[in-house]
Coordinates of C-alpha atoms and ligand atoms in Angstrom, one line a residue:
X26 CA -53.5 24.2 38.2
X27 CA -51.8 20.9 36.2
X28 CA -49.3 20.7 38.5
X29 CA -52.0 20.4 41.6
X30 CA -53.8 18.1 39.4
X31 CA -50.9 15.7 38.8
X32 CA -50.3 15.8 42.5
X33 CA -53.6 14.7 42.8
X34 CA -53.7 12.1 40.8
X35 CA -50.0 10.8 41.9
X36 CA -51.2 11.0 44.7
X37 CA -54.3 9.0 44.0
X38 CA -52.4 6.4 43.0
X39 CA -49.9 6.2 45.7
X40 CA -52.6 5.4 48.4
X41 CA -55.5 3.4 47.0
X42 CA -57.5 2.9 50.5
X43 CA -57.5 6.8 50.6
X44 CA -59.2 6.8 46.9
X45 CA -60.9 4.0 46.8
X46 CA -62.4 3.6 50.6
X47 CA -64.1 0.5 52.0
X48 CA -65.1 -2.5 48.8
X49 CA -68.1 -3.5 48.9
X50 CA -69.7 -6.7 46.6
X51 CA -72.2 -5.0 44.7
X52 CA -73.9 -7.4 41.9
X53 CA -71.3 -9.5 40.0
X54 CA -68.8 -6.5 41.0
X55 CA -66.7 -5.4 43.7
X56 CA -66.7 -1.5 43.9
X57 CA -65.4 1.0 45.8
X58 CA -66.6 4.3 47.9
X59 CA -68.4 5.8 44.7
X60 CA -70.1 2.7 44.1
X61 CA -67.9 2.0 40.4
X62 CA -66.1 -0.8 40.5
X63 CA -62.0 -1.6 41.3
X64 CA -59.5 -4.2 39.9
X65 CA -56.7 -4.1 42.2
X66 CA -53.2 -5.9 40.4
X67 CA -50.9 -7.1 43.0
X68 CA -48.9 -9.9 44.6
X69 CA -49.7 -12.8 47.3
X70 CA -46.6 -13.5 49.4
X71 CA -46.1 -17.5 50.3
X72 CA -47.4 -19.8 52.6
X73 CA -46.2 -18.0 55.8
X74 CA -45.1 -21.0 57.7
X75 CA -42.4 -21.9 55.0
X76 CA -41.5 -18.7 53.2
X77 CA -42.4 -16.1 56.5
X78 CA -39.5 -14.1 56.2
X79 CA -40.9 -11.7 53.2
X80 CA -43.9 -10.6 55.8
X81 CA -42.1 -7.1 56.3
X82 CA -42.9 -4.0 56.3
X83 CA -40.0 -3.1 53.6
X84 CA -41.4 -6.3 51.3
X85 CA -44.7 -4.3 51.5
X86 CA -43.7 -0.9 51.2
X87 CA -41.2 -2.1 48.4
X88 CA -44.1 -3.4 46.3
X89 CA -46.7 -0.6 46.7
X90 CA -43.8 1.9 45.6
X91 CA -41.9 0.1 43.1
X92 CA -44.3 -2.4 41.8
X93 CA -47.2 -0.4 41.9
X94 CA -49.3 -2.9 43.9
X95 CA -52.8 -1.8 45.4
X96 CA -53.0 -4.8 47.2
X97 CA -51.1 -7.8 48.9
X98 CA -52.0 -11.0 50.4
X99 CA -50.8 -12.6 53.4
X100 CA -51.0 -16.5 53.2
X101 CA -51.6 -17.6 56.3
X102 CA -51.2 -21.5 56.3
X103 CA -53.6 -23.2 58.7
X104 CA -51.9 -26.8 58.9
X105 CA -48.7 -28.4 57.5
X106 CA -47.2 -26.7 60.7
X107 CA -49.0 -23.0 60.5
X108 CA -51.1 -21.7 62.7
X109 CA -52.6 -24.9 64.3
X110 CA -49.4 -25.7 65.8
X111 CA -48.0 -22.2 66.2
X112 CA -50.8 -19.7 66.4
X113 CA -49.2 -16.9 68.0
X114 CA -45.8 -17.1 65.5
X115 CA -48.8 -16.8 62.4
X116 CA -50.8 -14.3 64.1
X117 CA -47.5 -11.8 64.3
X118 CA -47.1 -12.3 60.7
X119 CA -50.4 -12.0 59.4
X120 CA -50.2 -8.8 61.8
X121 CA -46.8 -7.1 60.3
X122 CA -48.4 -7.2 56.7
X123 CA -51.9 -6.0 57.7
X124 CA -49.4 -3.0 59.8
X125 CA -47.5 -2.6 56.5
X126 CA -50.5 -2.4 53.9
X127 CA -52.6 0.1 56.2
X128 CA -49.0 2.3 56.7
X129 CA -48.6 2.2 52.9
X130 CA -52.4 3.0 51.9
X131 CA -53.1 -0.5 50.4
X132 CA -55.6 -3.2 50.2
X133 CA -54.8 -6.5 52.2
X134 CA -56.2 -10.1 51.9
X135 CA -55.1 -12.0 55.2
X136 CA -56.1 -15.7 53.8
X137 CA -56.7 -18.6 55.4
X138 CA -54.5 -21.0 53.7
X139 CA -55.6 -24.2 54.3
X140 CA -57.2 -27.1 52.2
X141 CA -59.4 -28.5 54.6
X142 CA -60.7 -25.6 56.5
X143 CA -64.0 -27.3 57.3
X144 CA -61.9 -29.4 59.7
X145 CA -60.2 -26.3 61.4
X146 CA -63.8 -24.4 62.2
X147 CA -62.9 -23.6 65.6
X148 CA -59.3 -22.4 64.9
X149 CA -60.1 -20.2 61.9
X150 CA -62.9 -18.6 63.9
X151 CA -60.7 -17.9 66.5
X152 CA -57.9 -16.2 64.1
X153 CA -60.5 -14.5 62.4
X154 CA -62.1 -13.1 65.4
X155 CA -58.4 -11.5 66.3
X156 CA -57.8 -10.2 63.0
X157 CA -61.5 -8.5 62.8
X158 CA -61.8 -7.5 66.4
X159 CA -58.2 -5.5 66.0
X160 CA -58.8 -4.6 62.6
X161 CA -62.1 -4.3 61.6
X162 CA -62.1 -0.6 61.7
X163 CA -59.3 -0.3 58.6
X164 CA -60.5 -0.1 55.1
X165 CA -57.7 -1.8 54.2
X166 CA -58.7 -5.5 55.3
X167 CA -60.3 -8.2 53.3
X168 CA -60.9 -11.0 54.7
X169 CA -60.1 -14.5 52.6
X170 CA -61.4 -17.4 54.8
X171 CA -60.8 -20.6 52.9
X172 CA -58.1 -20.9 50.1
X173 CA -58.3 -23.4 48.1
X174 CA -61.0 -26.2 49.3
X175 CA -60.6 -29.6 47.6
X176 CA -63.3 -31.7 45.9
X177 CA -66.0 -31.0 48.4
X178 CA -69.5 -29.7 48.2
X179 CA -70.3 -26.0 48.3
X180 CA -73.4 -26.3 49.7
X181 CA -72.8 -29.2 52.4
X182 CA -69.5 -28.4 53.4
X183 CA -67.8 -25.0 52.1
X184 CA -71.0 -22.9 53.0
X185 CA -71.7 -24.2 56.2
X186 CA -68.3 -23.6 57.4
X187 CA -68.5 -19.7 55.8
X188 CA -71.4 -19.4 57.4
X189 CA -69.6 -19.9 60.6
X190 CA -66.8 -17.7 60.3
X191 CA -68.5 -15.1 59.0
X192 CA -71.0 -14.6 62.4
X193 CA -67.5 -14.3 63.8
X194 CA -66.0 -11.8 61.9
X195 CA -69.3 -9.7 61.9
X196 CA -69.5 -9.7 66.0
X197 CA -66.4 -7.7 65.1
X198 CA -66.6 -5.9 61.7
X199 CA -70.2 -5.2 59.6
X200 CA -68.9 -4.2 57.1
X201 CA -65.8 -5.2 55.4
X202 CA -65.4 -7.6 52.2
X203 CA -65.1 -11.5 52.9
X204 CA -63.7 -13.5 50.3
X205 CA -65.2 -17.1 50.3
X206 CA -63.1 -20.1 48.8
X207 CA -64.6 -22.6 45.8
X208 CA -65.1 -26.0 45.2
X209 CA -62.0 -28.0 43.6
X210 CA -59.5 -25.9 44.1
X211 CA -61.5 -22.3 44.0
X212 CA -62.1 -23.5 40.2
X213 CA -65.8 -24.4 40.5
X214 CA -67.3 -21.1 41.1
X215 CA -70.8 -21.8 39.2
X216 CA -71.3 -23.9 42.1
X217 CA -72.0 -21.1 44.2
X218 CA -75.1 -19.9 42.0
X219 CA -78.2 -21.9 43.1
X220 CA -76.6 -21.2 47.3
X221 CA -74.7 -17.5 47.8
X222 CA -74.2 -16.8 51.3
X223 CA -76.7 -14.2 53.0
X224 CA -74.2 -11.4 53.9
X225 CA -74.1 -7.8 53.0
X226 CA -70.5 -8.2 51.5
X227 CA -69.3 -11.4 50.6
X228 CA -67.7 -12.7 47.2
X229 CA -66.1 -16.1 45.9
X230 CA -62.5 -17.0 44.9
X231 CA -61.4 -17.9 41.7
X232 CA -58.1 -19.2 41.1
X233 CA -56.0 -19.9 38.1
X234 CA -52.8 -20.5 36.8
X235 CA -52.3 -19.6 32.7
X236 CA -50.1 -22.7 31.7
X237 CA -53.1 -25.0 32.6
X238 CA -56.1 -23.5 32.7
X239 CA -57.8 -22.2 29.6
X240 CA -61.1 -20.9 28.4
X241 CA -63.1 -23.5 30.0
X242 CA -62.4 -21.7 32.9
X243 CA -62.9 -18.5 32.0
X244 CA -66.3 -19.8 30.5
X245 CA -67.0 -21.2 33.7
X246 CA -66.2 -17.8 35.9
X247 CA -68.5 -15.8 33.4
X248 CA -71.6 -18.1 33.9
X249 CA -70.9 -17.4 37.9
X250 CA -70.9 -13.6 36.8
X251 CA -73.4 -13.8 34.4
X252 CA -75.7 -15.1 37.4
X253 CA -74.8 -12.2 40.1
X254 CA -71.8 -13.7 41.4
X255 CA -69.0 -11.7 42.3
X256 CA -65.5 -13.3 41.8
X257 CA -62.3 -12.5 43.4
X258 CA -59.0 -13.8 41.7
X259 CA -57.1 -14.2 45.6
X260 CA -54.0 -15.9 43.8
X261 CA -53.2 -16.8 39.8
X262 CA -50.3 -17.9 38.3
X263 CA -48.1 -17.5 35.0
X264 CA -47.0 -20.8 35.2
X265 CA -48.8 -24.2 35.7
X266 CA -50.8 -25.1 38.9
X267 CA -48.1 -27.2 40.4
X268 CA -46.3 -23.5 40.6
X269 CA -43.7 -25.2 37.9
X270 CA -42.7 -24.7 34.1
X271 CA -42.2 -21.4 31.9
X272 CA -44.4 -18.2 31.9
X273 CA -47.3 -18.7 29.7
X274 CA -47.3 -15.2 27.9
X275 CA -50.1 -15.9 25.3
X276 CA -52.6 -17.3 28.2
X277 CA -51.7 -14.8 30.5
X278 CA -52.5 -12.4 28.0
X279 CA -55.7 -14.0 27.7
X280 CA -56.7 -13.9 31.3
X281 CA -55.5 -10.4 31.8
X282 CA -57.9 -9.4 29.4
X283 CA -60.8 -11.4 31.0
X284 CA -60.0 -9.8 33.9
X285 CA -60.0 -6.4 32.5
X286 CA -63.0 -6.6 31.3
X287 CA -65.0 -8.1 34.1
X288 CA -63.2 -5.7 36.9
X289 CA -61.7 -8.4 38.7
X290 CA -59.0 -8.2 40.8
X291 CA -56.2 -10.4 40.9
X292 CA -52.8 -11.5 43.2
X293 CA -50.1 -13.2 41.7
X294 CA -48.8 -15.8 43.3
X295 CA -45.9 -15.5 44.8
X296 CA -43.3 -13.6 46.8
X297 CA -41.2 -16.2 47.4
X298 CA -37.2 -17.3 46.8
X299 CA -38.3 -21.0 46.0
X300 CA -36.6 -22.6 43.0
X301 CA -39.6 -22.8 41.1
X302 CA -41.5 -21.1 38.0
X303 CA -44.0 -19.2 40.0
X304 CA -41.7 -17.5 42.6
X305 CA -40.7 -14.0 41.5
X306 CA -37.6 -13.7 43.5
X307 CA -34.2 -15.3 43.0
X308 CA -32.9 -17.6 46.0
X309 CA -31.9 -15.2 48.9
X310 CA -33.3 -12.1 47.7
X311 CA -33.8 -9.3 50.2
X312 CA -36.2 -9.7 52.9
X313 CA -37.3 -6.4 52.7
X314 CA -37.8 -5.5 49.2
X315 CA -35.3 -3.4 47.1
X316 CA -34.6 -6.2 44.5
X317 CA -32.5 -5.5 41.8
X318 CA -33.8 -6.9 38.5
X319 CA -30.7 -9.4 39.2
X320 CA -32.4 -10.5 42.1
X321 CA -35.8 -11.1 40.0
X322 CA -36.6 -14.5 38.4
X323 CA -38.5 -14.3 34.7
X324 CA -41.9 -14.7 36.7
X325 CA -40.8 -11.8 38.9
X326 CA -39.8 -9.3 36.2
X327 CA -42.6 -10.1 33.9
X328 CA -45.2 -9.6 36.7
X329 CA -43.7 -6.7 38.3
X330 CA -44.3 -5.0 34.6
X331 CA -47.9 -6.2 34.3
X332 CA -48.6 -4.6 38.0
X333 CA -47.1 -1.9 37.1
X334 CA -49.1 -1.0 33.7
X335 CA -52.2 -2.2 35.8
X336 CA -55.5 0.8 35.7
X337 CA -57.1 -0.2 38.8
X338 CA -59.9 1.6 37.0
Ligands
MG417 MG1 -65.2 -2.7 59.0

């Protein structure tokens, strides 16, 4: 009788999408089949047209099983030579994660990385269309479909542009959770509260990074929250927002908490071999997962250990 339950539960936490089922915004909450509300914990790889050769199926496997992540995030970059000038090449990518996560049981975010997606409508419609009409069937996929807009307005620009590649996705898929991108970087998510999008399943992005951002943030995320507003952390940092500089353990701490107590889930960003603070992995780690805690940066093994003590619940 323990031993079946144990089995249950390890196997409970080995395949999330089977536990958990389709997410659904629900208030100022994202919850799962049972209608209680999820915080997944895991890791965003790098912009895909720079850092593409971590979208694997071992990278993925290798953090659902040894870093206990519930969810990944493919960063598909729009310009700066993404999938405007190579859509095919992206599309493959964002593809062979989506593959991995629903093999593996987990959640996936395929994002739309881009900072001025407003000027790319017809090409993140089209990508978006793809994705949902071969995947809109899979519990596993969430839909991000702006990043990190710049200093624009939510309800002149962002929304409008949402608004458009959401009647996209929906030909395809009713159902499944789109994650809508912020004003200012995905910082200004009270923005959101006098205009939320009309959508049976939609939440915002908030992004953060512990070395810079502080309490005003967090004050700012709760008034969203605190007005219906459901918030989705798609990428955070330990380090500052330039991606540079030493871990920030006392604000990370800080934020974890926050997070912990509002449900929210979070990506860390990133899975990548750059020589910078935010990038888990050493230069020339393994493309497909296994790393050795030699092949881990400070950022990478202090993560991997957060993920790993993570209660989605
Ligand atoms: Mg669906």
């Amino acid at each position: 009788m323990l031993t079946a339950l144990i089995a249950t539960m390890m196997f409970k936490d080995a395949r999330p999408v089977d536990t958990y089922g389709l997410l659904q915004a629900k208030g100022n909450r994202i919850v799962a089949k049972d209608g209680k509300p999820v915080a997944l914990q895991g890791m965003s790889l790098f912009w895909s047209q720079w850092i593409g050769k971590y979208y694997t199926a071992g990278t993925v496997k290798w953090l659902k099983d040894d870093w206990k992540c519930s969810i990944v995030r493919a960063a598909i970059a729009a310009d700066e030579g993404g999938y405007l000038k190579q859509p095919q090449v992206e599309l493959a990518k964002a593809e062979a994660v989506i593959d991995a996560a629903v093999k593996e049981g987990i959640y996936v975010i395929v994002d739309w990385h881009d900072h001025k997606a407003e000027a790319h409508t017809a090409q993140s419609v089209e990508f978006f269309s793809a994705i949902s009409k071969k995947y809109g069937k899979n519990k596993n996929v969430i839909y991000e479909i702006y990043n990190e807009p710049l200093k624009v307005s939510w309800k002149d620009t962002i929304k409008p542009y949402a608004e458009t590649v959401i009647a996209a996705i929906r030909k395809n898929d009713p159902d499944n959770l789109i994650v809508v991108g912020t004003p200012n970087w995905s910082q200004d998510v009270e923005d959101v509260i006098p205009n939320p999008i009309k959508d049976r399943n939609v939440a915002y992005t908030l992004h953060f990074y512990a070395a810079g951002h502080k309490q005003y943030l967090r004050d700012k995320a709760q008034k969203a929250l605190n007005a219906g507003i459901p918030l989705v952390i798609t990428e955070w940092g330990t380090v500052n927002y330039d991606g540079n500089g030493a871990v920030d353990d006392a604000s990370t701490k800080e934020w974890l908490a926050f997070a912990k107590k509002n449900s929210l889930t979070m990506c860390n960003w990133s899975v990548a071999d750059k020589v910078e603070g935010a990038a888990v992995l050493k230069p020339g780690a393994n493309t497909q997962g296994n790393w050795p805690a030699s092949q881990l940066t400070d950022a990478g093994k202090y993560v991997r250990e957060i993920i790993r003590g993570w209660k989605v619940r």
